[in-house]
Coordinates of N, CA, C and O in Angstrom, one line a residue:
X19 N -41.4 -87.8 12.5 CA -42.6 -88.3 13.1 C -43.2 -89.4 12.4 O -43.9 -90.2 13.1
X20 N -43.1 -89.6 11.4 CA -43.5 -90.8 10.5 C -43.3 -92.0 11.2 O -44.2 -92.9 11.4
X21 N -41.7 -92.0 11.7 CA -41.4 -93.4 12.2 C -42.1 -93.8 13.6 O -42.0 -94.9 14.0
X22 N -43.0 -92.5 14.5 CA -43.5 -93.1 15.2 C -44.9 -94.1 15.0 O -45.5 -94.8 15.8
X23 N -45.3 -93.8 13.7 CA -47.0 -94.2 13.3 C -46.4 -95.5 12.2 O -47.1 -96.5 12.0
X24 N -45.5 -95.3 11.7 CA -44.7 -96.4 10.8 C -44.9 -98.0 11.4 O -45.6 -99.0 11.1
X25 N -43.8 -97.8 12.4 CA -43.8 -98.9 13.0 C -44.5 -99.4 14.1 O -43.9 -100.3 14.8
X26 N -46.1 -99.0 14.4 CA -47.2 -99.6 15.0 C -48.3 -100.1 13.9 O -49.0 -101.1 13.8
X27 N -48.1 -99.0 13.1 CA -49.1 -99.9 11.8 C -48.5 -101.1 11.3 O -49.2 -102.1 11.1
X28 N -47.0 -101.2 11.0 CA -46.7 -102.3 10.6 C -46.7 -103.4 11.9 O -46.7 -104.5 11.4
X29 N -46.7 -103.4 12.9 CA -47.0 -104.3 14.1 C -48.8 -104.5 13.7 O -49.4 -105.5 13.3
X30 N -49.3 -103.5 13.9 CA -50.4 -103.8 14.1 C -51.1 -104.9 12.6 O -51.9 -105.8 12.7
X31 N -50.4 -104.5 11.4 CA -50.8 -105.1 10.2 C -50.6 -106.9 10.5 O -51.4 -107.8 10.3
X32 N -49.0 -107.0 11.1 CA -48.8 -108.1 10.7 C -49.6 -109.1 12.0 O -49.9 -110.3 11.8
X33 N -49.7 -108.5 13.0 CA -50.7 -108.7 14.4 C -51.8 -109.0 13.8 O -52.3 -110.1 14.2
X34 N -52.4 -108.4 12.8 CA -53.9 -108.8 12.6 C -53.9 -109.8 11.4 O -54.9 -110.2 10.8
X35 N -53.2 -109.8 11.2 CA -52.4 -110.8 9.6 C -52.2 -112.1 10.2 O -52.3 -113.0 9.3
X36 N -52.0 -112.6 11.3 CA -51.8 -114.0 11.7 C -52.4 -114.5 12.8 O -52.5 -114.0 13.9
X37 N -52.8 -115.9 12.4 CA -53.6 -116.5 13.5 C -52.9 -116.6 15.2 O -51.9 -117.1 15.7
X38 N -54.0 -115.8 15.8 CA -53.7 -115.6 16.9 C -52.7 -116.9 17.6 O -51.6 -116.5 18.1
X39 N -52.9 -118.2 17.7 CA -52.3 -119.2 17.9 C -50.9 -119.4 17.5 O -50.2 -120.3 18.1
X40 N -50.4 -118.6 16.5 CA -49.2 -118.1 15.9 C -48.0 -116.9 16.7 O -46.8 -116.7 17.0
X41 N -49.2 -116.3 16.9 CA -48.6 -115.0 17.3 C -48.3 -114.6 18.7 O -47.6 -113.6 18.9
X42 N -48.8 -115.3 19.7 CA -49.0 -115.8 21.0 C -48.6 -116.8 21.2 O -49.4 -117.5 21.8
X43 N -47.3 -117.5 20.9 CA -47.3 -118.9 21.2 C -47.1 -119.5 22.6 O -46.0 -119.6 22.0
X44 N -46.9 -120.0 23.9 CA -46.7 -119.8 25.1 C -45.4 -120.5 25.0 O -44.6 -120.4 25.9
X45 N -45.1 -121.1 24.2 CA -44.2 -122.5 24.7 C -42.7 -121.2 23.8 O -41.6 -120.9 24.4
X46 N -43.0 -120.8 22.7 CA -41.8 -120.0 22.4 C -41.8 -119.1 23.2 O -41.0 -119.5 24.1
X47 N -42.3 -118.0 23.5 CA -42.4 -116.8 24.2 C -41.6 -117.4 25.6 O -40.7 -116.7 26.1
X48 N -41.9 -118.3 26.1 CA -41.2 -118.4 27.6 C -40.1 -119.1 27.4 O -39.3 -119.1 28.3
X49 N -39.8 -119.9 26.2 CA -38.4 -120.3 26.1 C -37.6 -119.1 25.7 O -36.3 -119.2 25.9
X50 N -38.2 -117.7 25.1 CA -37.2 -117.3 24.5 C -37.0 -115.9 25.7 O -36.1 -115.1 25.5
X51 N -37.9 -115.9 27.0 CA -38.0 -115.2 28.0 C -36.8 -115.6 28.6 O -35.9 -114.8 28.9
X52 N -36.7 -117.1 29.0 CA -35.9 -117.7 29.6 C -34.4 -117.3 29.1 O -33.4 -117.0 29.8
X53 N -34.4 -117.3 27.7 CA -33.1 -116.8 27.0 C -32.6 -115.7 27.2 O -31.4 -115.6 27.4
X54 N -33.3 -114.7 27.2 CA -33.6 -113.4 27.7 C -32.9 -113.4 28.7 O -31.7 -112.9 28.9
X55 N -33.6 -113.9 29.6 CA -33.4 -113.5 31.1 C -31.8 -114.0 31.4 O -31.2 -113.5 32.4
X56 N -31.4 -114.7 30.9 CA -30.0 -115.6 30.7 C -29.2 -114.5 30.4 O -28.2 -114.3 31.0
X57 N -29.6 -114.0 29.6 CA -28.7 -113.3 28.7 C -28.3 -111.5 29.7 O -27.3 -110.8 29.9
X58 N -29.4 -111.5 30.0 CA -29.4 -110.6 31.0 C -28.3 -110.7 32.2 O -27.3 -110.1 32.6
X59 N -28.9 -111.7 32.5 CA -28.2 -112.3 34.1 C -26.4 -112.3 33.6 O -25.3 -112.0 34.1
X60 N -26.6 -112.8 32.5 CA -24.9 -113.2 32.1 C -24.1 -112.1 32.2 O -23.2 -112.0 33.0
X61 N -24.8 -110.8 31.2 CA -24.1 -109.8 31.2 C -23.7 -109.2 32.3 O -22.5 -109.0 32.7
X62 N -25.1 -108.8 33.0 CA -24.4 -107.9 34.3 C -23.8 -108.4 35.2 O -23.4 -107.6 36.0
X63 N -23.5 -109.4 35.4 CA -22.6 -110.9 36.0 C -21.4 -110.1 35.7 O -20.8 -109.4 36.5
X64 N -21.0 -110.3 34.2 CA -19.4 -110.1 33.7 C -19.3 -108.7 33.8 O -18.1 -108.5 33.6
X65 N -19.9 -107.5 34.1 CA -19.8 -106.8 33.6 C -20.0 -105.8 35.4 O -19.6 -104.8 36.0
X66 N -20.7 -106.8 35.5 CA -20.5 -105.4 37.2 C -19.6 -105.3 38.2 O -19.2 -106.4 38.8
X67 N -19.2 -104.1 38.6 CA -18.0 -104.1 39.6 C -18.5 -104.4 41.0 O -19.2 -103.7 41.7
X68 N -18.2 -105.2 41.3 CA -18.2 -105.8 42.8 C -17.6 -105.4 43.9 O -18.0 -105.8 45.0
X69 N -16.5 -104.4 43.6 CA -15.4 -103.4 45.0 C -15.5 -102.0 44.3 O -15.3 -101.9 43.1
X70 N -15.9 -101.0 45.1 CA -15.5 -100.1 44.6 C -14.4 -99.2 43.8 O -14.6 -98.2 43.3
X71 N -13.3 -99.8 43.8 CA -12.0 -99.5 43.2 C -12.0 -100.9 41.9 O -11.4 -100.8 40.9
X72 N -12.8 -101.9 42.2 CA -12.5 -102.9 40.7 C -12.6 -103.1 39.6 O -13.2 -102.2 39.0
X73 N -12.4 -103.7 39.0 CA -12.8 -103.7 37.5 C -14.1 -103.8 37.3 O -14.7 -104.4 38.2
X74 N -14.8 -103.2 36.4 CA -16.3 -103.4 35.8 C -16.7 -102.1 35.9 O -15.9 -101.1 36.2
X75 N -18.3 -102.1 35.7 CA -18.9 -100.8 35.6 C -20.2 -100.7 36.8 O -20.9 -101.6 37.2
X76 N -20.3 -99.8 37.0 CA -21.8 -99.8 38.1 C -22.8 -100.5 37.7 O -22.9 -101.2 36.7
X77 N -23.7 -100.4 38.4 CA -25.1 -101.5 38.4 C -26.2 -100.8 37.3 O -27.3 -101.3 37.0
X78 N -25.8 -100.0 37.1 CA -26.9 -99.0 36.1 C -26.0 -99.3 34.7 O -26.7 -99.8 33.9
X79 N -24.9 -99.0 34.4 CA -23.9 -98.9 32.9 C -24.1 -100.8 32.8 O -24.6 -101.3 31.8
X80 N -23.7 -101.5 33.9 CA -24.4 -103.0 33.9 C -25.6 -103.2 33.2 O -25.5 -103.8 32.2
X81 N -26.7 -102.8 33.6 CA -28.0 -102.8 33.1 C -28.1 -102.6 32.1 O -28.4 -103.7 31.4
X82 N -28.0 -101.4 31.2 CA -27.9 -100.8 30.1 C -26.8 -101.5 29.5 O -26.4 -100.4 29.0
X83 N -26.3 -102.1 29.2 CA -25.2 -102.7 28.7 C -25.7 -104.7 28.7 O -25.5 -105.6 27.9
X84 N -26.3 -104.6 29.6 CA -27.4 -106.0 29.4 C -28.5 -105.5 28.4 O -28.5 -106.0 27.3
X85 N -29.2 -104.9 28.6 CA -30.1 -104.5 27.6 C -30.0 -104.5 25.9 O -30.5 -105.0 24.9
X86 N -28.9 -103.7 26.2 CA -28.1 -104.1 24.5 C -27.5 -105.4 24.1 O -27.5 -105.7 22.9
X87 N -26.9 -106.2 25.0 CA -26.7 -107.7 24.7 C -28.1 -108.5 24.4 O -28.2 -109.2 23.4
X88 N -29.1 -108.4 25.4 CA -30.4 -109.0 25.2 C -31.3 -108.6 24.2 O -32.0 -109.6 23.7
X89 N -31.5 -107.3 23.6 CA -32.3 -106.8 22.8 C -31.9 -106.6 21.5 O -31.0 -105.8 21.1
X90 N -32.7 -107.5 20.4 CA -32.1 -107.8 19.2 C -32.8 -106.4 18.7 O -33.4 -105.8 19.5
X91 N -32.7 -105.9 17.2 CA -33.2 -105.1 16.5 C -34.0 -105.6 15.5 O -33.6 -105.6 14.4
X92 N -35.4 -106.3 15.9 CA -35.8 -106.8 15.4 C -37.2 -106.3 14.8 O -38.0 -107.0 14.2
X93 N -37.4 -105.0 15.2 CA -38.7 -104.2 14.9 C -38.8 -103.2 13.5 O -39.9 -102.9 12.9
X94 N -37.7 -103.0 13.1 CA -38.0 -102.3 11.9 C -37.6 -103.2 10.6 O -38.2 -103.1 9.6
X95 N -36.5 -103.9 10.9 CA -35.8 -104.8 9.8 C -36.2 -106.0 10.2 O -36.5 -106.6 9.2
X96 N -36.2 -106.7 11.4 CA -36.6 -108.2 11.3 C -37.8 -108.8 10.6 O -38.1 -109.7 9.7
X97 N -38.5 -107.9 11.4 CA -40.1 -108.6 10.8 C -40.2 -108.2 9.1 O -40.4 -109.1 8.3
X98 N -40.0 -107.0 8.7 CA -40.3 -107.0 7.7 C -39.4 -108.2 6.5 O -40.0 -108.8 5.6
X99 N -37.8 -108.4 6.7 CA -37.2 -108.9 6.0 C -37.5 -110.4 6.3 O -37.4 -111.2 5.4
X100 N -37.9 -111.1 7.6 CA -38.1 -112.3 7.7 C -39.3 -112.8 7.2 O -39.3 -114.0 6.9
X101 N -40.3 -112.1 7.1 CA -41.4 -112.2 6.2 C -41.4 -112.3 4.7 O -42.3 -112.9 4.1
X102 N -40.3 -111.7 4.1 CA -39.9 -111.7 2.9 C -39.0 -113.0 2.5 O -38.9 -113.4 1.4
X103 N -38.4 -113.4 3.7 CA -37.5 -114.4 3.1 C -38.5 -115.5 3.6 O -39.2 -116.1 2.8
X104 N -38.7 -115.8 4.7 CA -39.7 -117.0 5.1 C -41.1 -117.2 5.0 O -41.7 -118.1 5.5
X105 N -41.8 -116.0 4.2 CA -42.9 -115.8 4.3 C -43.6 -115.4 5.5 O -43.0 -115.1 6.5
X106 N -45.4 -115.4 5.5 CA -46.1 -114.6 6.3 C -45.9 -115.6 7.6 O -46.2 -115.2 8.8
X107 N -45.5 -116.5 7.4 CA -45.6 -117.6 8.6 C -44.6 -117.3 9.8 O -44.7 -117.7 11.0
X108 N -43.6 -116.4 9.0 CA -42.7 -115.6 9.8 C -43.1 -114.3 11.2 O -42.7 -113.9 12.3
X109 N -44.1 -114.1 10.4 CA -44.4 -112.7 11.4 C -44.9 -113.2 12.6 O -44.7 -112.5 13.5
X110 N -45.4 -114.1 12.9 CA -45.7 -114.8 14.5 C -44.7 -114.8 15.5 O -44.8 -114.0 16.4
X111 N -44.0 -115.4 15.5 CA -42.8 -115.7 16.0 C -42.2 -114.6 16.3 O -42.2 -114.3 17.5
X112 N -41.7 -113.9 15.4 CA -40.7 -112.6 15.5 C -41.9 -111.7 16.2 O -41.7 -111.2 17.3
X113 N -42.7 -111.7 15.9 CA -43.8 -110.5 16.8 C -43.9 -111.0 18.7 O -44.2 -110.5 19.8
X114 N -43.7 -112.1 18.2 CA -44.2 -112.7 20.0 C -42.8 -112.8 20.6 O -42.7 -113.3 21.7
X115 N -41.8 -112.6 20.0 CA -40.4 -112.1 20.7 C -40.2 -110.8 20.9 O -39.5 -110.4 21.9
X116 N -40.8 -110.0 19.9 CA -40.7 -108.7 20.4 C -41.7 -108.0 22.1 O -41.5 -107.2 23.0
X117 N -42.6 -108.9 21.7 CA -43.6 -108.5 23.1 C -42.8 -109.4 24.3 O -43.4 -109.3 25.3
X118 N -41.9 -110.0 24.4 CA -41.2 -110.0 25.3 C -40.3 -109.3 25.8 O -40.1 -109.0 27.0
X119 N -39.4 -108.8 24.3 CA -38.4 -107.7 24.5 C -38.7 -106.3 24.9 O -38.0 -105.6 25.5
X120 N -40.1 -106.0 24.6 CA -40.7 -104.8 24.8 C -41.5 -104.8 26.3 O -41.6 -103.7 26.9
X121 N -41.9 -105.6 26.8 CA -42.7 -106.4 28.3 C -41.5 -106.5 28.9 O -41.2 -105.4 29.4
X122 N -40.6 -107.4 28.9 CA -40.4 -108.0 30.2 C -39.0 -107.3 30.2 O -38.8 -106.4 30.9
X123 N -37.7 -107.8 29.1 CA -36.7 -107.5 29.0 C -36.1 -105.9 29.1 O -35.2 -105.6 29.8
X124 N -36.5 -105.3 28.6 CA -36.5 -103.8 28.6 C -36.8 -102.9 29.9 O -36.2 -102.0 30.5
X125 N -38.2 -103.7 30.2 CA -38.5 -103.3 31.6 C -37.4 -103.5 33.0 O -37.0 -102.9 34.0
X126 N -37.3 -104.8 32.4 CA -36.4 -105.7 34.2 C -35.2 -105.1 33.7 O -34.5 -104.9 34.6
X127 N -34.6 -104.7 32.6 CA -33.5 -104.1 32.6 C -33.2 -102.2 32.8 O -32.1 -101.7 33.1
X128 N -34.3 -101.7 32.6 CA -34.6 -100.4 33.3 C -35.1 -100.4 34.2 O -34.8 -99.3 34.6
X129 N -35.6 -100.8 35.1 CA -35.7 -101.2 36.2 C -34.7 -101.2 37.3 O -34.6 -100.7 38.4
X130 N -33.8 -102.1 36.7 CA -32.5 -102.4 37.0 C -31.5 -101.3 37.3 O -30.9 -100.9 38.3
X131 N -31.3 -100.7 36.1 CA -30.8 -99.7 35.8 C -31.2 -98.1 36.9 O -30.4 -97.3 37.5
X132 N -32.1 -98.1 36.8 CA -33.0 -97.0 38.1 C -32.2 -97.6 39.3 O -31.5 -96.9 40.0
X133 N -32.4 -99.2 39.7 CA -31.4 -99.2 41.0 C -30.5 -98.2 41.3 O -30.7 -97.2 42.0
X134 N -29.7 -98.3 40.9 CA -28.2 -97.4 41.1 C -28.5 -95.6 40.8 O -28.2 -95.4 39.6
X135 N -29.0 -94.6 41.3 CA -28.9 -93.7 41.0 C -27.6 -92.6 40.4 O -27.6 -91.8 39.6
X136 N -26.6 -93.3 41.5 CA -24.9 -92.5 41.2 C -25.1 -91.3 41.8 O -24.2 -90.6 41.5
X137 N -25.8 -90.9 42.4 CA -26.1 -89.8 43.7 C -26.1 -90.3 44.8 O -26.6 -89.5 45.6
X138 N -25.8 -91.5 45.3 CA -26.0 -91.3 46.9 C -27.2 -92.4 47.3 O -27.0 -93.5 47.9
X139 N -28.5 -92.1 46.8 CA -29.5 -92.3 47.1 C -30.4 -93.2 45.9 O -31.1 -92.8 45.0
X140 N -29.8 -94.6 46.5 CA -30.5 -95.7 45.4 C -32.1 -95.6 45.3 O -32.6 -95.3 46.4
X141 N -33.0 -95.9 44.4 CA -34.4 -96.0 44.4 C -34.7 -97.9 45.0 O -34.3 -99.0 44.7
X142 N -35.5 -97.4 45.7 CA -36.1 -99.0 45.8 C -36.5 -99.9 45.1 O -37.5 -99.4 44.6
X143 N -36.5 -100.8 44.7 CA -36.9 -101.9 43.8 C -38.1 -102.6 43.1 O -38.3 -103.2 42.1
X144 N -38.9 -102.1 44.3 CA -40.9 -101.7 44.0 C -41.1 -100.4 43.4 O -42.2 -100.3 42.7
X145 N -40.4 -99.4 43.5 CA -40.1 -98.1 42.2 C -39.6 -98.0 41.8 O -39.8 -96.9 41.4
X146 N -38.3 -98.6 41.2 CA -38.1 -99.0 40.1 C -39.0 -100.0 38.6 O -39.1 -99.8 37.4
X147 N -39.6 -100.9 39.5 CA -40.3 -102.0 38.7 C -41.5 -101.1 38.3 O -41.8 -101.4 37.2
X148 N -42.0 -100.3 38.9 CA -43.1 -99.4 38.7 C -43.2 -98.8 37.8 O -43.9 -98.6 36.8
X149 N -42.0 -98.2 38.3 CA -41.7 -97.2 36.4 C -41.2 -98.0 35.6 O -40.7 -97.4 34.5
X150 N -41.0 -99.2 35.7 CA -40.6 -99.3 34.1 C -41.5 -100.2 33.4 O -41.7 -100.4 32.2
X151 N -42.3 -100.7 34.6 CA -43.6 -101.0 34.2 C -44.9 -100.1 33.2 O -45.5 -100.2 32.2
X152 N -44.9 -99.2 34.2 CA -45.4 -98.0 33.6 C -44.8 -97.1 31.8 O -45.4 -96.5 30.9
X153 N -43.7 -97.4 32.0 CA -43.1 -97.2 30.6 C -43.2 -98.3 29.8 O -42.5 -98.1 28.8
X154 N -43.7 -99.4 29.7 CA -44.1 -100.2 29.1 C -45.4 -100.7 29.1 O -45.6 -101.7 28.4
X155 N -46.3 -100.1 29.7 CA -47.8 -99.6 29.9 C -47.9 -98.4 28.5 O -48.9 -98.5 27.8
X156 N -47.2 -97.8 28.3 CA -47.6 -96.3 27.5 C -46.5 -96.7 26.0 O -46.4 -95.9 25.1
X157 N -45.9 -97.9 25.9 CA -45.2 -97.9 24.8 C -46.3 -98.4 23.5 O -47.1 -99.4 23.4
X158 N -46.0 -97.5 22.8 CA -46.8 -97.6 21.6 C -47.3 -99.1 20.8 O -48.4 -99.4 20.2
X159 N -46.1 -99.9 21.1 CA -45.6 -101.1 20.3 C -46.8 -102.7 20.7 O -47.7 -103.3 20.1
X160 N -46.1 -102.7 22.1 CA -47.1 -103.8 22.5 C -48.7 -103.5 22.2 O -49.4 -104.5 21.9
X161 N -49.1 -102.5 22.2 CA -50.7 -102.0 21.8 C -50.9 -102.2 21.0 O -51.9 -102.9 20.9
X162 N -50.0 -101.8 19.5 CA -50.1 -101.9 18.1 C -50.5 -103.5 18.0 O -51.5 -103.9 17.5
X163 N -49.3 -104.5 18.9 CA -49.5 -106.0 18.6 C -50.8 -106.0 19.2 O -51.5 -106.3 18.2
X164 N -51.4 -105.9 20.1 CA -52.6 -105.9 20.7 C -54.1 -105.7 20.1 O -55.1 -106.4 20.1
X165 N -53.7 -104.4 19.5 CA -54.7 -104.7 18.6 C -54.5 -105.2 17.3 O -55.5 -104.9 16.6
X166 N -53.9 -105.8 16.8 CA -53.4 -106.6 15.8 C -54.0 -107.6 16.2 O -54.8 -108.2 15.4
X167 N -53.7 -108.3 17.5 CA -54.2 -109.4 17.9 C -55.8 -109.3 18.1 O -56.4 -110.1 17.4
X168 N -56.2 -108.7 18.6 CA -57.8 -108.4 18.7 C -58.6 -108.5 17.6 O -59.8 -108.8 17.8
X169 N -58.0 -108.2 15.9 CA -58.5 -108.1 15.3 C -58.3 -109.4 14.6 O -59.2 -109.8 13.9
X170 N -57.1 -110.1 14.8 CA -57.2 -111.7 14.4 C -57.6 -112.1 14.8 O -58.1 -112.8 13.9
X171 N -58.3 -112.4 16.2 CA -59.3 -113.3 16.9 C -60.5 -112.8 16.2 O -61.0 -113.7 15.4
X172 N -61.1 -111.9 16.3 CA -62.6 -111.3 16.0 C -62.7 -111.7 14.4 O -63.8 -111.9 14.0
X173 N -61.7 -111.6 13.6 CA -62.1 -112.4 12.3 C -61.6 -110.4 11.5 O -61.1 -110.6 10.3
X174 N -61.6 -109.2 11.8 CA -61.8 -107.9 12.2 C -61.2 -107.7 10.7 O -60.9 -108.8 10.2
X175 N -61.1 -106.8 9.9 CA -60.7 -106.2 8.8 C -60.6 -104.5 8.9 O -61.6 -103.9 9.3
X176 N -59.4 -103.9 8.6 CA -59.7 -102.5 8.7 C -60.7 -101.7 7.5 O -60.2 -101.9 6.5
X177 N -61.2 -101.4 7.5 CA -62.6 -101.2 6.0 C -61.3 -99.9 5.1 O -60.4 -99.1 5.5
X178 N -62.0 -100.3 4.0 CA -61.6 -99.3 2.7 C -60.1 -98.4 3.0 O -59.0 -99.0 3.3
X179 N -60.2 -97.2 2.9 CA -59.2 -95.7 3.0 C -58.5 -96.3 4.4 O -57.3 -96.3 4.5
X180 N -59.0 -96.6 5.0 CA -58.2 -96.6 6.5 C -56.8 -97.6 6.5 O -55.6 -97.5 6.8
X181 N -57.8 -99.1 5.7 CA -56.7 -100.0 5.8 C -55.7 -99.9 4.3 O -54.9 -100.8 4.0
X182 N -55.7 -99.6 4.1 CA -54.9 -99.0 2.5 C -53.5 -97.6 3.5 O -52.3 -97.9 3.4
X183 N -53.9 -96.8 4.1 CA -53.2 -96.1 4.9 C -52.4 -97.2 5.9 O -51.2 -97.6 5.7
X184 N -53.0 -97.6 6.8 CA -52.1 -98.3 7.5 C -51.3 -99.9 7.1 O -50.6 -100.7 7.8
X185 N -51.7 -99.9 5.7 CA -50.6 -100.9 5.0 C -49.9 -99.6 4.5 O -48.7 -99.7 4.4
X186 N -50.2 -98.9 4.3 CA -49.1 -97.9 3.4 C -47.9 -97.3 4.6 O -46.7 -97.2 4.4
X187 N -48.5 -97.1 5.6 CA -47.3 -96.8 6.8 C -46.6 -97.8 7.6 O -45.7 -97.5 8.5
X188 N -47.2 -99.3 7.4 CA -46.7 -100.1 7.4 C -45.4 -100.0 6.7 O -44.3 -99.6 7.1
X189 N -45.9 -100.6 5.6 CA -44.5 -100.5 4.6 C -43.7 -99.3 4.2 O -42.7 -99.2 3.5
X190 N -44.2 -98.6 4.9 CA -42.8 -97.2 5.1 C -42.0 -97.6 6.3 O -41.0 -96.9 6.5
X191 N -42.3 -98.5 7.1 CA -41.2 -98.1 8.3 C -40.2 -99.1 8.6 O -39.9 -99.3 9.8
X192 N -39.7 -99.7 7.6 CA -37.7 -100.3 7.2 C -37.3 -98.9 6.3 O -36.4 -98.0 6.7
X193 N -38.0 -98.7 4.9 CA -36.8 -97.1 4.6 C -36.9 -96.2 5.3 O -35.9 -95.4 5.4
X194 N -38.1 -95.9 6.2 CA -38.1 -94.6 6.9 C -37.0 -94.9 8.1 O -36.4 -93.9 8.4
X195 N -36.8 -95.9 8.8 CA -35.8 -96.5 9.7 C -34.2 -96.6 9.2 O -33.1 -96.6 9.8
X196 N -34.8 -96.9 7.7 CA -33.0 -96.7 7.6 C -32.5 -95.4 7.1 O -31.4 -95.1 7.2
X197 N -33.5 -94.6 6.4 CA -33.4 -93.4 6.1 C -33.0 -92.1 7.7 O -32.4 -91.0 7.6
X198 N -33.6 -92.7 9.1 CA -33.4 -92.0 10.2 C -32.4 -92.1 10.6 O -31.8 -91.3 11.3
X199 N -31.7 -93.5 10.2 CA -30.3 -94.1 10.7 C -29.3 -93.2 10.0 O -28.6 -92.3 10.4
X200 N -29.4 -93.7 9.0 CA -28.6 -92.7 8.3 C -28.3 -91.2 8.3 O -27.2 -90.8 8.0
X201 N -29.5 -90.4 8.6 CA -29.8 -88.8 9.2 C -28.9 -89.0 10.5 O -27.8 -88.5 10.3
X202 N -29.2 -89.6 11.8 CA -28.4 -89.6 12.4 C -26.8 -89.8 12.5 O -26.1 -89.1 13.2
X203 N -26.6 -90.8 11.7 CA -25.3 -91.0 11.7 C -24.1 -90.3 11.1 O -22.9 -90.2 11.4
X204 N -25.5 -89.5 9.9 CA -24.1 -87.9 9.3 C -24.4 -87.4 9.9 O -23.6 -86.5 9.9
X205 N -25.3 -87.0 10.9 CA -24.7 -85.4 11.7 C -24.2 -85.9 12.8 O -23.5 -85.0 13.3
X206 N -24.2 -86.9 13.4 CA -23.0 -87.3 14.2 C -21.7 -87.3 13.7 O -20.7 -87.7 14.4

């Protein structure tokens, strides 16, 4: 349970750690949407069966298989290690790509994925987008950046005991992430 409070304090730390104009940039964020969305489109392109008897995979194993081409791992290990190697100037950037990956990409790719039920009975495309909107309404992450951002604009500081904790769970959540990886991977 660590790693769910881990990796919003460190969003939220490095969110309130850089000037908003950084961290929000429009001109990266939609170039790297655009790449995104490229990358998307490519996949399930190559990757979807077009005849029922043909090569490829359904519109849903498509999706999810776009998602993992598009979606870097850049929330537990990027930010922290790119900050370390490039400094604090780093966390802007990498944070305003993730609020794409977490918004748009993830969504339009579950979304997608909901298309194709594999029962018969496809969901429509305005309920699809709904829920995965809505799952990206309740994701912990973009809020963490959110208020991270809120508190860079406002000038905001966390006071005493509080912000001592949420740098401290900050910086737990690359070992506690690799420490989970690893739990998983021996009992698999």
């Amino acid at each position: 349970y660590l790693l769910y409070f881990a990796l919003p304090c460190m969003l939220f730390r490095f969110g309130a750690g850089t000037p908003f104009a950084q961290l929000v940039d429009p001109v990266l964020m939609l170039l790297y949407a655009a790449c995104a969305l490229a990358m998307v489109a490519f996949t399930i392109a190559m990757t979807l069966r077009l005849s029922p008897d043909g090569p490829g995979v359904n519109l849903k194993d498509a999706a999810f298989g776009a998602l993992v081409a598009a979606f870097p791992n850049s929330g537990f290990m990027g930010v922290p290690l790119l900050v370390a190697l490039l400094g604090e100037r780093a966390a802007g950037p990498v944070i305003g790509t993730m609020l794409v990956d977490l918004v748009l990409t993830s969504s339009l790719c579950i979304a997608l994925a909901q298309l194709h039920s594999g029962q018969g009975a496809d969901v429509p495309l305005a309920v699809a987008l709904r829920r995965a909107g809505r799952g990206a309404l309740v994701n912990p992450l973009p809020w963490a950046i959110a208020a991270g951002a809120l508190f860079s604009v406002a000038g905001w500081q966390v006071p005493g005991a509080a912000g001592q904790v949420v740098r401290m769970l900050g910086d737990s959540a690359t070992p506690v992430a690799l420490f989970t990886i690893g739990a998983v991977l021996w009992r698999a």
